[in-house]
mmCIF file of C-alpha atoms and ligand atoms in Angstrom:
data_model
loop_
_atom_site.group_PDB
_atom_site.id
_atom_site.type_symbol
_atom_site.label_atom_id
_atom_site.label_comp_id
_atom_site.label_asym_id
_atom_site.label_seq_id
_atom_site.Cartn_x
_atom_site.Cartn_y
_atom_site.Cartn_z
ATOM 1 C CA UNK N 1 -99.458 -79.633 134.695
ATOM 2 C CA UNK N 2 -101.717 -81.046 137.512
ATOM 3 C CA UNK N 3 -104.627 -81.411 135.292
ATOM 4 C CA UNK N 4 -102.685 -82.511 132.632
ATOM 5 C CA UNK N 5 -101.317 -85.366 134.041
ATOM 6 C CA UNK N 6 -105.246 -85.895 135.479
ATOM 7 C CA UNK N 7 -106.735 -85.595 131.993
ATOM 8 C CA UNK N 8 -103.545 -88.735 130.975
ATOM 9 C CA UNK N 9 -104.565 -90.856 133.984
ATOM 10 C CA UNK N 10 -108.091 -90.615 132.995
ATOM 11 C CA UNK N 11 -107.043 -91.160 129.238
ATOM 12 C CA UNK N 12 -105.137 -94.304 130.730
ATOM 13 C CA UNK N 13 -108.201 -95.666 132.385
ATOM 14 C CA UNK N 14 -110.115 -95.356 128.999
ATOM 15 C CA UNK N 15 -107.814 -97.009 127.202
ATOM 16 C CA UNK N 16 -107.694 -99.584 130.439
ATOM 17 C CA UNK N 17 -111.163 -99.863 129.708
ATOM 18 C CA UNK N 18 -110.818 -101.013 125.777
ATOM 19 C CA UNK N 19 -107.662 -103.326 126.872
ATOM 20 C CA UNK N 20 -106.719 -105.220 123.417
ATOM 21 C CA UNK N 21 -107.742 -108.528 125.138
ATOM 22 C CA UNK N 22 -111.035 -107.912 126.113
ATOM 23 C CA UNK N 23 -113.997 -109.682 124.778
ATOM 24 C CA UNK N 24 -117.795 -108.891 124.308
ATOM 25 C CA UNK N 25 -120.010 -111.888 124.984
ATOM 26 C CA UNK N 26 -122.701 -112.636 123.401
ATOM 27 C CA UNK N 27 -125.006 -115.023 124.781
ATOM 28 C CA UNK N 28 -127.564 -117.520 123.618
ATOM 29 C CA UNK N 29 -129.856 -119.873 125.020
ATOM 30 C CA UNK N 30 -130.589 -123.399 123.907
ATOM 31 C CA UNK N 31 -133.858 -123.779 125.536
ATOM 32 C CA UNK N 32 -134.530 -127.797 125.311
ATOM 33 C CA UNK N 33 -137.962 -129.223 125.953
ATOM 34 C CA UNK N 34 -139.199 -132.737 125.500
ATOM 35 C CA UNK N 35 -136.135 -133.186 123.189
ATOM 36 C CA UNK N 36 -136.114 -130.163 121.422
ATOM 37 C CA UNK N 37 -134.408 -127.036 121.341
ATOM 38 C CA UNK N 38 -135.905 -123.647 120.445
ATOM 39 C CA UNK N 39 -134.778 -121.722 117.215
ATOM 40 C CA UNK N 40 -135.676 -117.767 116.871
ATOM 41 C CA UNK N 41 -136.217 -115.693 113.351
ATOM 42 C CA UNK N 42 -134.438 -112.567 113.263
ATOM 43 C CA UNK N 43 -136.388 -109.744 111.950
ATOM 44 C CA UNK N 44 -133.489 -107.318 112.265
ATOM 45 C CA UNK N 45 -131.489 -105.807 111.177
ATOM 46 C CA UNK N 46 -132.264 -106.463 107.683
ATOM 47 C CA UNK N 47 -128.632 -107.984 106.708
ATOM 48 C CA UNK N 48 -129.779 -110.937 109.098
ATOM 49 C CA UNK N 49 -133.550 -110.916 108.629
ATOM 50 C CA UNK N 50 -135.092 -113.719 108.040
ATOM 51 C CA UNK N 51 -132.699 -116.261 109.841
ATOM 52 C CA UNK N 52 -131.957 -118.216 113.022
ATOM 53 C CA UNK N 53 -130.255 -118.032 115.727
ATOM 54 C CA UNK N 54 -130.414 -119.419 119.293
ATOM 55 C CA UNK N 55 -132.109 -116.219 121.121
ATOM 56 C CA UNK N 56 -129.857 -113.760 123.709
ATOM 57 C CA UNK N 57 -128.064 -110.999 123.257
ATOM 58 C CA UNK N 58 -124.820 -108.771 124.496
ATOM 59 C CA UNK N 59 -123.724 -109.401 128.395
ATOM 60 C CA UNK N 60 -123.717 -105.642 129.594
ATOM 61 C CA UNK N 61 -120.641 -104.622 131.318
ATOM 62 C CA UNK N 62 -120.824 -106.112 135.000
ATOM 63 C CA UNK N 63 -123.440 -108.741 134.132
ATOM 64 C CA UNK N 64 -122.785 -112.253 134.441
ATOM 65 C CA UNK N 65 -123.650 -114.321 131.886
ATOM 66 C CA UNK N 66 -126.288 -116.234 133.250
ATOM 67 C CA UNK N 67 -128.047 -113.278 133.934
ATOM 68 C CA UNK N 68 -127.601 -111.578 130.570
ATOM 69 C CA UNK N 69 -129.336 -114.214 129.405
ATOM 70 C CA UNK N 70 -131.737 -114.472 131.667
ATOM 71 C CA UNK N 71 -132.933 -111.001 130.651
ATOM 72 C CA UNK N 72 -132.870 -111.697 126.902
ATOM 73 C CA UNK N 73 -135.303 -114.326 127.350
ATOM 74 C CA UNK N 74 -137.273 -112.503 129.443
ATOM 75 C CA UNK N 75 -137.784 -109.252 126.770
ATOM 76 C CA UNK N 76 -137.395 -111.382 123.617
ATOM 77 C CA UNK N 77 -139.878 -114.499 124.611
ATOM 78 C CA UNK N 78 -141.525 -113.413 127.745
ATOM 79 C CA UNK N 79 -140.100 -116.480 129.433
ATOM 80 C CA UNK N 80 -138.197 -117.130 132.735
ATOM 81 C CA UNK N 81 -135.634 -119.520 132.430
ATOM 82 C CA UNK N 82 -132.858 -121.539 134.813
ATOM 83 C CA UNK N 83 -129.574 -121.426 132.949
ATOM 84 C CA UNK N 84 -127.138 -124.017 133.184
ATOM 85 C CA UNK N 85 -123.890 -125.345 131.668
ATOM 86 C CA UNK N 86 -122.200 -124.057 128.158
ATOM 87 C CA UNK N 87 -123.022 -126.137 125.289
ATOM 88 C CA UNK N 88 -120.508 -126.239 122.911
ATOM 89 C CA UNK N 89 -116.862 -123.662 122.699
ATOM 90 C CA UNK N 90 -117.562 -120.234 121.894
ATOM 91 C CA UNK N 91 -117.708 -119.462 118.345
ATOM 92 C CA UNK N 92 -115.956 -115.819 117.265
ATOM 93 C CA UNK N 93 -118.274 -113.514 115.910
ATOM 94 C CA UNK N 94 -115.679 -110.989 115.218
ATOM 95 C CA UNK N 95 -112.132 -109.833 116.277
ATOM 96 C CA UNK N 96 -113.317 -109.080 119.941
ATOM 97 C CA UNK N 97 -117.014 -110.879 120.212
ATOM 98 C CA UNK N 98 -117.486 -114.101 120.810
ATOM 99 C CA UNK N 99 -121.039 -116.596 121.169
ATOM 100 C CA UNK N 100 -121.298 -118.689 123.831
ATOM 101 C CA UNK N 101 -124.400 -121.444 123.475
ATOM 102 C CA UNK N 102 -125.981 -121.611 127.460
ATOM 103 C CA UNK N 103 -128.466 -124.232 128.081
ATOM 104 C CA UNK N 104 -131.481 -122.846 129.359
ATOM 105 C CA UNK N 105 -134.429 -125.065 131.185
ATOM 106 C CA UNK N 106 -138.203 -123.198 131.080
ATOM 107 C CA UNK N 107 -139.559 -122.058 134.649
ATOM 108 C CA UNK N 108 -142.791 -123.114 133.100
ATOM 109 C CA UNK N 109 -143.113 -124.770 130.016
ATOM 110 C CA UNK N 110 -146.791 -124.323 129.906
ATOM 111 C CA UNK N 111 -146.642 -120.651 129.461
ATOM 112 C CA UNK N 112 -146.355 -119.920 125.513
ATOM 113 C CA UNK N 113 -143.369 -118.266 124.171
ATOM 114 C CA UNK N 114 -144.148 -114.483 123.354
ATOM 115 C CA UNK N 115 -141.241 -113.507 121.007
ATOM 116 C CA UNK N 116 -141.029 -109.562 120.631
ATOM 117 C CA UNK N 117 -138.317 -108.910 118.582
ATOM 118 C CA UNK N 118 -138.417 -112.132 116.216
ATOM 119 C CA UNK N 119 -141.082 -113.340 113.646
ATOM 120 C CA UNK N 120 -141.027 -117.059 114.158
ATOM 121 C CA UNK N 121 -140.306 -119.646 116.722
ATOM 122 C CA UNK N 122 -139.822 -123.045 116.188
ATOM 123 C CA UNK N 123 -138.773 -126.416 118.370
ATOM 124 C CA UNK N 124 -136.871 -128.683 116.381
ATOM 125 C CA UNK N 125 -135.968 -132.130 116.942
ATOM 126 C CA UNK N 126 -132.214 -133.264 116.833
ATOM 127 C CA UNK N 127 -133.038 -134.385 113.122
ATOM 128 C CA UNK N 128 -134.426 -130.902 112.153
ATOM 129 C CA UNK N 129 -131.574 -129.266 113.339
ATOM 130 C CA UNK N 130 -130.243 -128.291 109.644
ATOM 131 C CA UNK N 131 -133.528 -127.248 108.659
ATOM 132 C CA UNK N 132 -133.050 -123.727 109.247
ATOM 133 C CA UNK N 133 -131.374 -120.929 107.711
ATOM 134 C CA UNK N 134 -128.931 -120.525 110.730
ATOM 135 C CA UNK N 135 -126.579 -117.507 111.337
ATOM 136 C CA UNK N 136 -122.918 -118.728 110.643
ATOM 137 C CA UNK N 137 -121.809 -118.766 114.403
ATOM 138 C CA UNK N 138 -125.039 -120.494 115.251
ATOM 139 C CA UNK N 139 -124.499 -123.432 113.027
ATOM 140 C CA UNK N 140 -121.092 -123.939 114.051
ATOM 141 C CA UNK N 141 -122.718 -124.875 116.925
ATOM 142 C CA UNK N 142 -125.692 -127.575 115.930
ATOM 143 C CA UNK N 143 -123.428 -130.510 116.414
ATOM 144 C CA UNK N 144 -122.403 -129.396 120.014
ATOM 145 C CA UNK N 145 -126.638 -128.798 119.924
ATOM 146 C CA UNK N 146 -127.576 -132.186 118.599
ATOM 147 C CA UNK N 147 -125.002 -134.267 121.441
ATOM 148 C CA UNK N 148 -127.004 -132.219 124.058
ATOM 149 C CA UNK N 149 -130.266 -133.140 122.457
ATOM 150 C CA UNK N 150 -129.389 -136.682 122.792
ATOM 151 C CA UNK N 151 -128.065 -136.507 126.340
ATOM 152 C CA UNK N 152 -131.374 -135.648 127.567
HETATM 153 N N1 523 J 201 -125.590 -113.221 117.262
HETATM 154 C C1 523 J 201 -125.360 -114.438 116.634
HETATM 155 N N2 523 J 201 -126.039 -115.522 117.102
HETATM 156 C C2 523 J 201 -126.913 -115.449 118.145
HETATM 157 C C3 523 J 201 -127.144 -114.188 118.782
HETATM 158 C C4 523 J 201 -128.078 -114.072 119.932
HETATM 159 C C5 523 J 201 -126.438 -113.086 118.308
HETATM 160 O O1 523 J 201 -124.580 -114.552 115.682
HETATM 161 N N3 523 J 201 -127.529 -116.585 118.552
HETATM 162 C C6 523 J 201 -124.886 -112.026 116.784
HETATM 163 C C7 523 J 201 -125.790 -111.146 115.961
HETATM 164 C C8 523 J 201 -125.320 -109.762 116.275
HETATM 165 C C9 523 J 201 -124.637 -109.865 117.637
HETATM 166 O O2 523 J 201 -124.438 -111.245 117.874
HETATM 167 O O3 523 J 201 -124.351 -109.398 115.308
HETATM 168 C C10 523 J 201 -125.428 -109.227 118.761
HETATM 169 O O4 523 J 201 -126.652 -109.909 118.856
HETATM 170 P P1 523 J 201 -128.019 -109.149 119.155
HETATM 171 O O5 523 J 201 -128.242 -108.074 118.151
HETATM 172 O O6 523 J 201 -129.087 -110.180 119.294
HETATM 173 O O7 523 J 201 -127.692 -108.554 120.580
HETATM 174 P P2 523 J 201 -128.531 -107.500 121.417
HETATM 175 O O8 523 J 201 -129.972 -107.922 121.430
HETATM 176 O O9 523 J 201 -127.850 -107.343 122.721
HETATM 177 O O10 523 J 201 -128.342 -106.229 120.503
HETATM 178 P P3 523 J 201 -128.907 -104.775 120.727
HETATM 179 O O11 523 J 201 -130.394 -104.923 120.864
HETATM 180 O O12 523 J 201 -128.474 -104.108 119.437
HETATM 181 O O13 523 J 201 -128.207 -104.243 121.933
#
């Protein structure tokens, strides 16, 4: 009986651990410079190949934000960044994920962007902003993107 009432607490904490209302993050970066922000193609998988997105990734469990994104940038554009306020609400990217748009200011923005995982990069001005192919939570976001362009 012992163990099975061990094996239900631990069953408990799993499910504790999956609770109905929790959310996976996903964060990107809107890296402005000299009134531009950087856009990222995907190159994976193939269902979003070949369109853009704001560059970051999943917050791992225990990871603050800022620093999940701080790591993204680092292994997808070999760039150190600051990160600062959210641009924008987050957008739902499914039942239980949601996007949230950081702002992200370049350590150095002399040092050239490296991207690893996607095939272009490009800095577009507030007008260029519709340019791209954008993934569909992305461009929900381009007019919270443009008002930050202009602020700054
Ligand atoms: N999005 C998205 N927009 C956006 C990003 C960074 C991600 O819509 N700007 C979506 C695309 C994926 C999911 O969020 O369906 C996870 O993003 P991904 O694949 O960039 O996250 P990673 O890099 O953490 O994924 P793994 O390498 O697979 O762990």
């Amino acid at each position: 009986l012992r163990r099975r009432v061990l094996r239900g607490e631990q069953t408990l904490l799993g499910i504790a651990a999956l609770a109905a209302d929790e959310v996976q993050v996903v964060v990107a970066g809107a890296i402005v410079a000299g009134g531009r922000v950087l856009a990222a193609r995907r190159s994976a998988p193939a269902s979003l190949a070949g369109r853009w997105e704001l560059p970051g990734g999943k917050v791992d469990p225990g990871e603050s934000d800022a620093a999940a994104l701080t790591r993204e940038l680092r292994e997808e554009l070999g760039v150190e960044v600051e990160v600062g306020e959210q641009i924008g609400p987050d957008v739902a990217l499914g039942p239980r994920r949601v996007l949230r748009c950081l702002r992200a200011r370049l350590l150095d923005p002399t040092r050239p962007i490296e991207p690893t995982e996607h095939d272009q990069v490009r800095w577009l001005t507030a007008d260029e902003l519709d340019e791209p192919d954008w993934l569909d939570a992305d461009d929900e976001l381009l007019p919270h993107l443009r008002t930050a362009l202009a602020a700054r």
